[in-house]
XYZ file of C-alpha atoms in Angstrom:
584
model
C 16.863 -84.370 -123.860
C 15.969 -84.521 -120.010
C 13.045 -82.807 -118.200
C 13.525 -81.556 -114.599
C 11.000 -79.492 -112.661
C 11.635 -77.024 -110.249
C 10.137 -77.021 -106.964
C 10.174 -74.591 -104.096
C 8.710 -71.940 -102.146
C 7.292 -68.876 -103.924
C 9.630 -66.334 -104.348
C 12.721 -68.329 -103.981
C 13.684 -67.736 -107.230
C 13.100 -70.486 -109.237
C 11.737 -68.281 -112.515
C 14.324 -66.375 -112.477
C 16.826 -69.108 -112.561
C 15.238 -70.966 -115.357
C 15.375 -67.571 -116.788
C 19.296 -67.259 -116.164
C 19.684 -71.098 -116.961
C 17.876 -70.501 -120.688
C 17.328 -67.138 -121.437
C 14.186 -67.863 -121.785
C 10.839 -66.381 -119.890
C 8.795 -69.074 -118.479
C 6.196 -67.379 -116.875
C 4.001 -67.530 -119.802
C 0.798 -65.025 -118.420
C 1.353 -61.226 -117.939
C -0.488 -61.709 -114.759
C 2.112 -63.370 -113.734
C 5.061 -61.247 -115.058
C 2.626 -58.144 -113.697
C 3.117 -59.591 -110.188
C 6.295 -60.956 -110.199
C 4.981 -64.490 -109.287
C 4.271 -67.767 -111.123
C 0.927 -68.821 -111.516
C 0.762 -71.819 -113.935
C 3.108 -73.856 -115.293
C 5.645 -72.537 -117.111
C 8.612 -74.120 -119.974
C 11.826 -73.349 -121.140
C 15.120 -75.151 -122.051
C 18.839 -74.881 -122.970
C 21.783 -76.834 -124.144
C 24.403 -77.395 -121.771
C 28.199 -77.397 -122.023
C 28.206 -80.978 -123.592
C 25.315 -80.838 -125.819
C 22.648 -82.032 -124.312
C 19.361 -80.473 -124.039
C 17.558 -79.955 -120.430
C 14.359 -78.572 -120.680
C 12.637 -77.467 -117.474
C 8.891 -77.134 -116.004
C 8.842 -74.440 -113.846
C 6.087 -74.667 -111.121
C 4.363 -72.048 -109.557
C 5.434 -71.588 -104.756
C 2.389 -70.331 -103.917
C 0.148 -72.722 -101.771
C -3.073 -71.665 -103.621
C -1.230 -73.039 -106.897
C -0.356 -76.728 -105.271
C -2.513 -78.771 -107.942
C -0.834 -76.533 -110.821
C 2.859 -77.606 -109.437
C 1.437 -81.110 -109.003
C 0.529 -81.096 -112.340
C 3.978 -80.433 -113.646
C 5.847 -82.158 -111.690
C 4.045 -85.707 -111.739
C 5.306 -87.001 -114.968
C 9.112 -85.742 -114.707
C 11.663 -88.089 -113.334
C 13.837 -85.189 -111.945
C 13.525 -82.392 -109.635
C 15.597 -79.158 -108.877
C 14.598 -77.369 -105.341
C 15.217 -74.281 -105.148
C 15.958 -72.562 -101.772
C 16.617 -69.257 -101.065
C 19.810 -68.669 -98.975
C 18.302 -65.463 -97.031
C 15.030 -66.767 -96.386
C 16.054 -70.870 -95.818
C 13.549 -73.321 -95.418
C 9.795 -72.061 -95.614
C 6.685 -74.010 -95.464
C 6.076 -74.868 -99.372
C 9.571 -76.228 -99.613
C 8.664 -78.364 -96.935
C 5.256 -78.979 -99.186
C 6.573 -79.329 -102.751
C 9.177 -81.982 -101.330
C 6.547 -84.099 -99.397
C 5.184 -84.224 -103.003
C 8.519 -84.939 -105.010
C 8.986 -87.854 -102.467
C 5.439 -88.820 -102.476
C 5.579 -89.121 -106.504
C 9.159 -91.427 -105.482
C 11.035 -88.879 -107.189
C 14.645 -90.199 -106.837
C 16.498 -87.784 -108.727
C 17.262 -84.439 -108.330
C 19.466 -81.394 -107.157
C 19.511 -78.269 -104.627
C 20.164 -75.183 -106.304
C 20.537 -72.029 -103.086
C 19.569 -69.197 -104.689
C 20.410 -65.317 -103.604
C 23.698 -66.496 -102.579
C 24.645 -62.917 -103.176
C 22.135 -61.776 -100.478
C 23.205 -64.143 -97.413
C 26.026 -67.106 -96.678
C 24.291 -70.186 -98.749
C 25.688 -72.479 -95.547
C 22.783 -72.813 -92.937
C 20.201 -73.055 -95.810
C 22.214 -75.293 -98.126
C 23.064 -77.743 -94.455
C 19.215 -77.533 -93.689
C 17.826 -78.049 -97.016
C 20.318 -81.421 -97.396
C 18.991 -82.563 -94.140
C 15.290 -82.473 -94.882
C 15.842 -83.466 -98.560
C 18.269 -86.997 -97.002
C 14.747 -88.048 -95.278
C 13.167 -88.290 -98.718
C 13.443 -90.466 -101.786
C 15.887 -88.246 -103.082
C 18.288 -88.786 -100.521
C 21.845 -87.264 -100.856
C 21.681 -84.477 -103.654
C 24.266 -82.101 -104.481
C 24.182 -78.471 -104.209
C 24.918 -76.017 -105.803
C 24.807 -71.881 -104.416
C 24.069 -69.142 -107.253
C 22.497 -66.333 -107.889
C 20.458 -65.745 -110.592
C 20.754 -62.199 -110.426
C 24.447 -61.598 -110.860
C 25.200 -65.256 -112.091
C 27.473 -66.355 -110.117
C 27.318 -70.274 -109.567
C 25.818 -70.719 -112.508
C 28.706 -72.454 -114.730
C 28.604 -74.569 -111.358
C 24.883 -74.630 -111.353
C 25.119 -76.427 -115.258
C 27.790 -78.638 -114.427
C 25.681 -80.327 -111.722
C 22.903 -80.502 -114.040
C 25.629 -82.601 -116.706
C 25.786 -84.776 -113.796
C 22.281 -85.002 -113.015
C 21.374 -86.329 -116.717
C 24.167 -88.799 -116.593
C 23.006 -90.300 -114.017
C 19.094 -90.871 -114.856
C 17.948 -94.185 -116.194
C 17.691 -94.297 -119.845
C 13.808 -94.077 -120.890
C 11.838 -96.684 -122.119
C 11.260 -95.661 -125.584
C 10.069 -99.374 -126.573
C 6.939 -99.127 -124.335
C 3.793 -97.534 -125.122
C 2.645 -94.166 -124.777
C 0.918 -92.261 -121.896
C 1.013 -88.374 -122.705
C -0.497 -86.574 -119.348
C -1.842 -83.482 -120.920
C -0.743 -80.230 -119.550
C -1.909 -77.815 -121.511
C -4.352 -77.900 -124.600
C -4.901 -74.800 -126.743
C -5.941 -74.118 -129.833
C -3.530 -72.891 -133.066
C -5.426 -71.015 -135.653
C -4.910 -73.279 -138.776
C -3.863 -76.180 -137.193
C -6.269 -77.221 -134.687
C -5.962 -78.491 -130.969
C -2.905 -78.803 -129.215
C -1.758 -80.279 -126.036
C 2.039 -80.381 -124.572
C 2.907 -82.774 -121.827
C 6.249 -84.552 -121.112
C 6.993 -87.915 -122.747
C 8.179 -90.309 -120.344
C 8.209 -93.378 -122.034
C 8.164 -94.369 -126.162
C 7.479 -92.602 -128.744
C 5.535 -90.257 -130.999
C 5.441 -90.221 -134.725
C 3.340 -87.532 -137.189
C 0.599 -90.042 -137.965
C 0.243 -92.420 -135.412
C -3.409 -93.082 -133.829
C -4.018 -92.596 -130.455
C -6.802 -92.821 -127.498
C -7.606 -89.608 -125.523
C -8.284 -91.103 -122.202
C -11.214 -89.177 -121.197
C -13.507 -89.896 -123.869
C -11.710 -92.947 -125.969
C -12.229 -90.728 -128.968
C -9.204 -92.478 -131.006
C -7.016 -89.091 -132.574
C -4.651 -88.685 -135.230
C -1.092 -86.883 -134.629
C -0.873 -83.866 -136.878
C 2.149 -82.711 -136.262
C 4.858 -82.125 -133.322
C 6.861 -80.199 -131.958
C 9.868 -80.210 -129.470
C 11.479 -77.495 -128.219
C 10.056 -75.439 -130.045
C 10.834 -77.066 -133.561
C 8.728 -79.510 -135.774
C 9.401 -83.118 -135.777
C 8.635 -86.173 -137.646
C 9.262 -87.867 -134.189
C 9.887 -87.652 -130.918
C 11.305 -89.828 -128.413
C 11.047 -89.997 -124.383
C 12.555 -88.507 -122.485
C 11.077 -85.182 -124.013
C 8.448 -81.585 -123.571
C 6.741 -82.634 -126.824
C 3.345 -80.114 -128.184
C 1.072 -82.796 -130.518
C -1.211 -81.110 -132.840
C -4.392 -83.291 -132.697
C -6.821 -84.690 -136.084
C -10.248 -85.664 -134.684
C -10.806 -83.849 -131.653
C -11.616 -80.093 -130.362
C -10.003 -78.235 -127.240
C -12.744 -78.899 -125.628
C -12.456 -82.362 -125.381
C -9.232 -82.971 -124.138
C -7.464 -80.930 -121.473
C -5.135 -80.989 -118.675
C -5.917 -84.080 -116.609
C -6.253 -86.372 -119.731
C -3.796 -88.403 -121.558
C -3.147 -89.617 -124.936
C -2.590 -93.357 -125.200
C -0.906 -95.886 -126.959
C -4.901 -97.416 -128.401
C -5.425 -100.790 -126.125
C -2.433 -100.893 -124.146
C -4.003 -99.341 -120.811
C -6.669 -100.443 -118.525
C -9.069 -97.052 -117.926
C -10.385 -97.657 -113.816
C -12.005 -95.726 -111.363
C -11.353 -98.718 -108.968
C -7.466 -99.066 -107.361
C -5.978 -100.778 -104.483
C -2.743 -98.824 -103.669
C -0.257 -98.797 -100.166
C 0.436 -95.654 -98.503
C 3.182 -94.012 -97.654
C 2.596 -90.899 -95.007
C -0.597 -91.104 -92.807
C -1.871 -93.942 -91.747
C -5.056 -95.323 -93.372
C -7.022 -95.164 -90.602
C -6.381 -91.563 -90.218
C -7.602 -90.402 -93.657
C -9.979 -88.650 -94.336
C -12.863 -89.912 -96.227
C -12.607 -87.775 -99.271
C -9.067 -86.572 -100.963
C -8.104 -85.796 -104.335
C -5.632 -88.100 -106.240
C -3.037 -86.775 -108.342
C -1.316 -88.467 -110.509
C 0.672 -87.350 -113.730
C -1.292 -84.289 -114.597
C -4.432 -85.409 -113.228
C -6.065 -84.423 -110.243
C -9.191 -86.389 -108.919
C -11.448 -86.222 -106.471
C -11.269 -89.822 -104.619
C -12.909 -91.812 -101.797
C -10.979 -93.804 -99.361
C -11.524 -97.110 -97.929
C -9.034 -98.200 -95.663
C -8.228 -101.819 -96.058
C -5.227 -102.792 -93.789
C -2.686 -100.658 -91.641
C -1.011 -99.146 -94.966
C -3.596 -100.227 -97.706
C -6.477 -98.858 -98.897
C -9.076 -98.663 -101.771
C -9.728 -96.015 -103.632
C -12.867 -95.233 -105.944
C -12.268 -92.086 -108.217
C -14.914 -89.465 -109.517
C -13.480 -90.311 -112.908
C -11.843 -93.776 -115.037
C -7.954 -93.175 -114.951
C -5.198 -95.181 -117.173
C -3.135 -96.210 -114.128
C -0.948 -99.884 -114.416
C 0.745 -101.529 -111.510
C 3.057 -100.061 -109.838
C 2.327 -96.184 -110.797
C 3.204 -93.702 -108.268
C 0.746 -90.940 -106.652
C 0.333 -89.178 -104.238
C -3.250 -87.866 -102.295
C -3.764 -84.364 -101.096
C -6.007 -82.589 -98.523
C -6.622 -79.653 -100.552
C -9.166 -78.345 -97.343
C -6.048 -78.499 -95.237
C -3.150 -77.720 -98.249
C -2.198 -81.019 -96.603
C -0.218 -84.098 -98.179
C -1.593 -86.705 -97.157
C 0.643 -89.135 -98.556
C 1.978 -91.198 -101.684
C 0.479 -94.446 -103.099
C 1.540 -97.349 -104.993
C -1.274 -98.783 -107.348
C -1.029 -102.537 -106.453
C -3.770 -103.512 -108.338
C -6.008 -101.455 -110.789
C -8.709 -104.560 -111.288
C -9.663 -104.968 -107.642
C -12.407 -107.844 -106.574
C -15.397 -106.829 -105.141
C -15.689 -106.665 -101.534
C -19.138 -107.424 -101.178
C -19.191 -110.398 -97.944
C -18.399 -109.640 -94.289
C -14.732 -109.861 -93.647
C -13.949 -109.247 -97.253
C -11.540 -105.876 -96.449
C -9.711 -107.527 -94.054
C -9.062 -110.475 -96.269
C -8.273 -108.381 -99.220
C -5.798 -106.345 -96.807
C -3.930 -109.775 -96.185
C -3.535 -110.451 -99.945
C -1.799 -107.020 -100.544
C 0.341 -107.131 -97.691
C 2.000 -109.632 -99.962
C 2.261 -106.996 -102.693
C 4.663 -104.767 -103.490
C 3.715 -102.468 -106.481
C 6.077 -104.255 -108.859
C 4.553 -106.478 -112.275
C 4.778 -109.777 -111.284
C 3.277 -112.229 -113.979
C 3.527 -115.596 -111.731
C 1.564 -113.832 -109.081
C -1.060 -112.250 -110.919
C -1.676 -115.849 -112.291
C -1.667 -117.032 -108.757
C -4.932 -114.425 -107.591
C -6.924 -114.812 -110.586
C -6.276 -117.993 -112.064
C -7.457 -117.430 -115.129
C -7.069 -114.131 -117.316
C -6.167 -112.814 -120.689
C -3.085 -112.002 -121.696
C -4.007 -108.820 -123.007
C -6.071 -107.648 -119.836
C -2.299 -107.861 -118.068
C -0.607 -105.944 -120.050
C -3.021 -102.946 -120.256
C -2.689 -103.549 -116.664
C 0.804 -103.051 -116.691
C 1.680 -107.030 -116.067
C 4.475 -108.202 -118.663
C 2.233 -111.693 -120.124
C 5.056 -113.581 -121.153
C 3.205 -116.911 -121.038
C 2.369 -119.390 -122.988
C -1.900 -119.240 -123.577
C -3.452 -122.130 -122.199
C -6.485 -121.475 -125.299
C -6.698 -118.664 -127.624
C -4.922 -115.753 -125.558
C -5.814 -117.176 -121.716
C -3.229 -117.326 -119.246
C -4.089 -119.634 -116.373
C -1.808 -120.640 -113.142
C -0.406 -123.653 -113.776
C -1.528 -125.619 -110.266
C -5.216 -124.232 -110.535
C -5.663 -125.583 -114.362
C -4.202 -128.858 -113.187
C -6.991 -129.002 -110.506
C -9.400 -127.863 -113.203
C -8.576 -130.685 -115.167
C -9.205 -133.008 -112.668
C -12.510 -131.860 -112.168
C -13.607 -132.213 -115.916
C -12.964 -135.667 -115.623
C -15.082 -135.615 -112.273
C -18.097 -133.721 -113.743
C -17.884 -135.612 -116.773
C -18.518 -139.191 -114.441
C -21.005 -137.056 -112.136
C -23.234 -136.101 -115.217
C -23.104 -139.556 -117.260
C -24.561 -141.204 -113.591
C -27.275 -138.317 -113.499
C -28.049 -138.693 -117.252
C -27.347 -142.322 -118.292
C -29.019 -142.443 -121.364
C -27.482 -138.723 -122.904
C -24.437 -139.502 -125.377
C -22.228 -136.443 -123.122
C -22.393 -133.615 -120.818
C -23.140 -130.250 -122.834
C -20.058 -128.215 -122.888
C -22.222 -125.115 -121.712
C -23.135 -126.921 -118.745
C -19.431 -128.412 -118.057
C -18.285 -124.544 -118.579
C -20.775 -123.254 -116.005
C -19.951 -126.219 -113.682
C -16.473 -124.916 -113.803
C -16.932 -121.725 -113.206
C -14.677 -121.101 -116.523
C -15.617 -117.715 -118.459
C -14.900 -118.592 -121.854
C -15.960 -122.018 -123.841
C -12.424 -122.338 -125.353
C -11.272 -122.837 -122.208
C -13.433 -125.972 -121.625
C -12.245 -127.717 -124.704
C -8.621 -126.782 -124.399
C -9.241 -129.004 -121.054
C -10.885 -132.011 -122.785
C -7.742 -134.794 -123.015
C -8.732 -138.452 -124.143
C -10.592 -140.833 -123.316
C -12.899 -137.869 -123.506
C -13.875 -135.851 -126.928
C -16.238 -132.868 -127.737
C -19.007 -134.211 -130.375
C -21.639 -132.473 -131.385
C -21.397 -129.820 -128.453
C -21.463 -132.705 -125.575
C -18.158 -133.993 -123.755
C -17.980 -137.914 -123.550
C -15.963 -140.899 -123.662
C -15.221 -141.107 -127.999
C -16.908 -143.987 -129.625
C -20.075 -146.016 -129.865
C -19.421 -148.153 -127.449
C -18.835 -145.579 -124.834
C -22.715 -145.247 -124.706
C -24.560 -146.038 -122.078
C -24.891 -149.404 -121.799
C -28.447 -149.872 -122.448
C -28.605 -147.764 -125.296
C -25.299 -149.380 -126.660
C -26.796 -153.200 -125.928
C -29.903 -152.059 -127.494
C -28.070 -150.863 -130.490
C -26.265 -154.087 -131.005
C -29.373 -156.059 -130.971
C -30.283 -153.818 -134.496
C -26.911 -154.395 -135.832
C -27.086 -158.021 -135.403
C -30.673 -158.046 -136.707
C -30.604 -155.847 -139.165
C -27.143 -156.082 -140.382
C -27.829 -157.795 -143.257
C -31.119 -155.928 -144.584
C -29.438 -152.195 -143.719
C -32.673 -150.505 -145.534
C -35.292 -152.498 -143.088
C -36.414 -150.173 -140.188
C -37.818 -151.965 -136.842
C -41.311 -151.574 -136.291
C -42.235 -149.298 -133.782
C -43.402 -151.923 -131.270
C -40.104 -154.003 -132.001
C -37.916 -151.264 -131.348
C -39.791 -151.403 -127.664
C -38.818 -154.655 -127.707
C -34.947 -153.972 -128.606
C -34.783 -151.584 -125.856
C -35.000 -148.509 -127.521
C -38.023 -145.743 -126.568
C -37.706 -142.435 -127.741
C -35.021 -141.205 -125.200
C -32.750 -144.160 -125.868
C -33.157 -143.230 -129.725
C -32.248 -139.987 -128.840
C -29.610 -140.979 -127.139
C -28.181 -143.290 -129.969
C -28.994 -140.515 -132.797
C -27.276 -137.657 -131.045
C -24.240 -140.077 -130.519
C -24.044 -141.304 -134.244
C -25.161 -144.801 -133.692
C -28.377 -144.738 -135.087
C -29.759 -142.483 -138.197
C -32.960 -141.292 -137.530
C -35.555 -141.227 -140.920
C -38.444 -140.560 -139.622
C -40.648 -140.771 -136.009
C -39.499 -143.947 -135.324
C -38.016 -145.205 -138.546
C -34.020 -145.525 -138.132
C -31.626 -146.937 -139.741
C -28.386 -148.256 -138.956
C -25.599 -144.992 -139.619
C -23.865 -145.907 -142.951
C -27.170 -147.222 -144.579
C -27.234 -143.119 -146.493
C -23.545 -144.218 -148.293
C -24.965 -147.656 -148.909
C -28.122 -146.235 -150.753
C -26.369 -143.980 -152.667
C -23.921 -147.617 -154.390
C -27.000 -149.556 -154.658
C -28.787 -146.225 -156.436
C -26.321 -145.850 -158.495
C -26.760 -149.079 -160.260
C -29.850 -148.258 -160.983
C -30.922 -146.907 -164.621
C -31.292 -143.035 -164.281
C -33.303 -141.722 -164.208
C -35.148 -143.949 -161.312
C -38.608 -143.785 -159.705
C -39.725 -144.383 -156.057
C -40.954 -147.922 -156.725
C -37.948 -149.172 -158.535
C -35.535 -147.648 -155.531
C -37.792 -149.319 -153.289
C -37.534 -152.499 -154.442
C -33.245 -152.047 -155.648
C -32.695 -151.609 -151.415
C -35.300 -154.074 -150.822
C -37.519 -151.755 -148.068
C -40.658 -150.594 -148.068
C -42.463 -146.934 -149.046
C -42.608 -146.470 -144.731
C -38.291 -146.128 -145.491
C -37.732 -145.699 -148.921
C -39.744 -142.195 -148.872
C -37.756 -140.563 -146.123
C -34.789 -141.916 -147.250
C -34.988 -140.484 -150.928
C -35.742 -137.167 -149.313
C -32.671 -137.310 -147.011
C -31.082 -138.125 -149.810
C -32.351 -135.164 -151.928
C -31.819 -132.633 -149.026
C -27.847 -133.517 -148.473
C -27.258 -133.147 -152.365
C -26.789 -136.751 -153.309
C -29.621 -137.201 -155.057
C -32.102 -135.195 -156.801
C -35.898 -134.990 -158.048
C -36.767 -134.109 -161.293
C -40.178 -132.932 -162.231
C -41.954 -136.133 -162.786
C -41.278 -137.369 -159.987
C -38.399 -139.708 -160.954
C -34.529 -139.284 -159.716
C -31.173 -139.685 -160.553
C -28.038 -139.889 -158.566
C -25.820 -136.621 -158.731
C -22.269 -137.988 -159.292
């Protein structure tokens, strides 16, 4: 299947082509069939000579009904303008195409209608002319009339063409369903129709409604007019919803593939049309189905920022176009360059920002994303719209390559900076080194961390004892060599003054593993706990206090502490009279 809206001035004729085409009423309210004139959207389809299926959205001519023909025609890749041969070019074809080549609609076809009523020439030249200055370019076209039929093998031969020559859809990527229309089906539920551009829909696949991030169920579909198990792009597709009321979901919204889009009220986008500075301060946006009511802040010559009434899933590089609805004026299209924007909160910040997205084009681009933030996660890209196909520097962070090479380098710099500032603590805390760097995630610090430096014990230091400061370390020694052969005898309080080591440089040593801490003031060298456990184990079990004491040859100031240690880390354990035995 292929989706093509029509587009036109009212009463052109473009009903009762799709009428002809199908055979098929579009104009779906008896207002409108009452007055002869479309009001709303309106759907039909047919098979053509080959077999495929072309299903159209018929929008509504009349200038009062621009946002209704906006809202059709934003999510189709393919337009058919419709131009009456008696009448020629009129002021809403002029409007509709501004839009069609706002949007970047690069596809499409003339169809000169009432060919039966005047020569199809001077309108058919005209219409070429103005449509050549658009993103359409050179279209064919075709003369018919839809009342007697004539052109209209011609007419569906054109449109055989047409379809060959779109780009096949993307039915890999995820889903963003721009509502249309949402009604309700007695029995069933809520239902909402839009056109699938891209992947695919399958009776019982979750989704997000955009609007509220209510996560839905899919009921049931249908497509042209029959149920489906699935449906892929390109495709008119009507989802009956699980988990949500009409009320909750209507034209404007979208149903989403969950946590592949980024929902922002906040976009950076180049213009196309009038210039930035000439824009007015409010306009609405429209965009797929959506229509929102915007304000503008220009940024550079063709660049400006745009904060929306309402959060939007737009990626990079989504077409749109803004509308003067006070003057029935477009205004121009946009390109969403980036749907994440920094703040621009210092003086000279907009004119900065404009010189970063002069560099920008609309398209993904993974390298420079990297590049302007430095550091992000992979899966904020992609619900940007920003193929990640990097490899994670920690967990799923993507980081430019030159910036976490200078990042390194200043690890290694803090790191020095701290251990001068702090000489006798056994590291810099990794909070502290992650706030130093400015880094927004603590994985990211230790993914950083190469030797000689190690994480222990939540600091960042050179690994090893002897990487302590060098009091602390010389001070240490002294015990070692004193006490290396009595590893149960704790230095006196005074002597461990004398040694070097007051209660920060115990600290120190205790934090970095060189010293086991007892007691205020009663350490012990670090594998004296293993060596208690052999000597206790020689012991008759069970064993009392005295006889421990006097097996590791220390006195009650150690050996009390010690058993309890002992008892709290499982190795030992006290029995109600007081006595122990070693748990094996």
């Amino acid at each position: 299947m292929f989706v093509v809206a029509t587009a036109g001035h009212v009463d052109h004729g473009k009903s009762t082509l799709v009428r002809a085409l199908t055979g098929m009423e579009p104009d779906r309210w008896a207002e409108e069939r009452r007055r002869g004139m479309t009001i709303d959207l309106g759907f039909a389809w047919t098979t053509l000579p080959s077999g495929a299926t072309i299903a159209f959205v018929d929008v509504p001519g009349h200038e009062r009904f621009v946002p209704n023909m906006l809202a059709g025609v934003g999510p189709v890749p393919a337009a058919l303008i419709v131009v009456a041969a008696d009448e020629g070019w009129m002021p809403q074809s002029a409007e509709h195409l501004a839009a069609l080549d706002a949007l970047g609609v690069a596809y499409g076809l003339l169809a000169v209608t009432r060919a039966d009523l005047a020569d199809p020439g001077p309108a058919t030249a005209q219409a070429r002319a103005e449509i050549a200055a658009t993103s359409l370019g050179a279209v064919e076209a075709v003369a018919v009339s839809g009342l007697t039929g004539a052109g209209l093998p011609d007419l569906r031969a054109a449109l055989e063409r047409l379809a060959a020559g779109l780009p096949a859809p993307a039915v890999d990527d995820p889903v963003r369903l721009w509502v249309d229309r949402s009604f309700t089906v007695r029995g069933s539920g809520t239902v909402v129709t839009g056109t699938l551009g891209a992947g695919q829909l399958r009776v019982g696949d979750e989704l997000e409604v955009a609007g509220t991030q209510e996560t839905v169920r899919v009921r049931g579909l249908h497509s042209l007019g029959e149920a489906r198990p699935d449906v892929a792009a390109a495709a008119r597709v009507a989802v009956n919803l699980r988990g949500t009321s009409r009320d909750r979901i209507g034209r404007g919204d979208a149903l989403l593939t969950p946590g592949r889009f980024h929902r922002t009220d906040l976009v950076d986008v180049r213009l196309t049309g009038d210039p930035a500075a000439d824009l007015p301060a409010a306009l609405t946006l429209h965009v797929g189905s959506a229509a929102v009511p915007v304000r503008v802040r220009p940024l550079g010559a063709d660049t400006v920022r745009l904060r929306l009434a309402r959060p939007l899933p737009l990626l990079v590089g989504d077409r749109a176009l803004l509308r003067d609805p006070g003057r029935h004026h477009v205004a121009g299209g946009v390109r969403v360059l980036d749907v994440a924007p920094p703040p621009l909160a210092r003086r000279g910040a907009a004119a900065a920002r404009a010189q970063v997205l002069a560099d920008l084009d609309g398209r993904p681009d993974l390298a420079g994303e990297l590049r302007r933030r430095r550091l992000v996660r992979a899966g904020t890209l992609i619900r940007m719209g920003v193929p990640a196909h990097a490899e994670p520097v920690a967990g799923d962070w993507l980081a430019d390559p030159a910036h976490w090479r200078r990042l390194g380098d200043q690890v290694t710099e803090e790191v020095t900076r701290y251990a001068r500032e702090h000489p006798l603590e056994p590291g810099m805390p990794v909070e502290v080194l992650r706030q130093r760097l400015a880094l927004p995630d603590r994985v990211l610090v230790e993914a950083l961390i190469r030797p000689p430096l190690r994480v222990h014990a939540g600091r960042v230091g050179a690994a090893g004892v002897a990487d302590l400061p060098e009091p602390v370390a010389r001070a240490v020694q002294r015990v070692r060599d004193e006490y290396g052969d009595r590893p149960f005898r704790a230095p006196e309080a005074d002597h461990l003054v004398d040694l070097g080591l007051g209660p920060r440089e115990i600290g120190a040593a205790v934090r970095a593993g060189a010293l086991l801490r007892l007691a205020d003031n009663v350490v012990l060298l670090p594998d004296a706990l293993d060596d208690a456990v052999r000597v206790l184990a020689g012991l008759p079990q069970p064993f009392t206090l005295s006889a421990a004491r006097q097996a590791l040859d220390t006195t009650r100031r150690v050996a009390v502490p010690l058993l309890e240690l002992l008892d709290r880390r499982g190795a030992t354990r006290r029995l109600p009279d007081d006595a122990r035995i070693v748990v094996t």
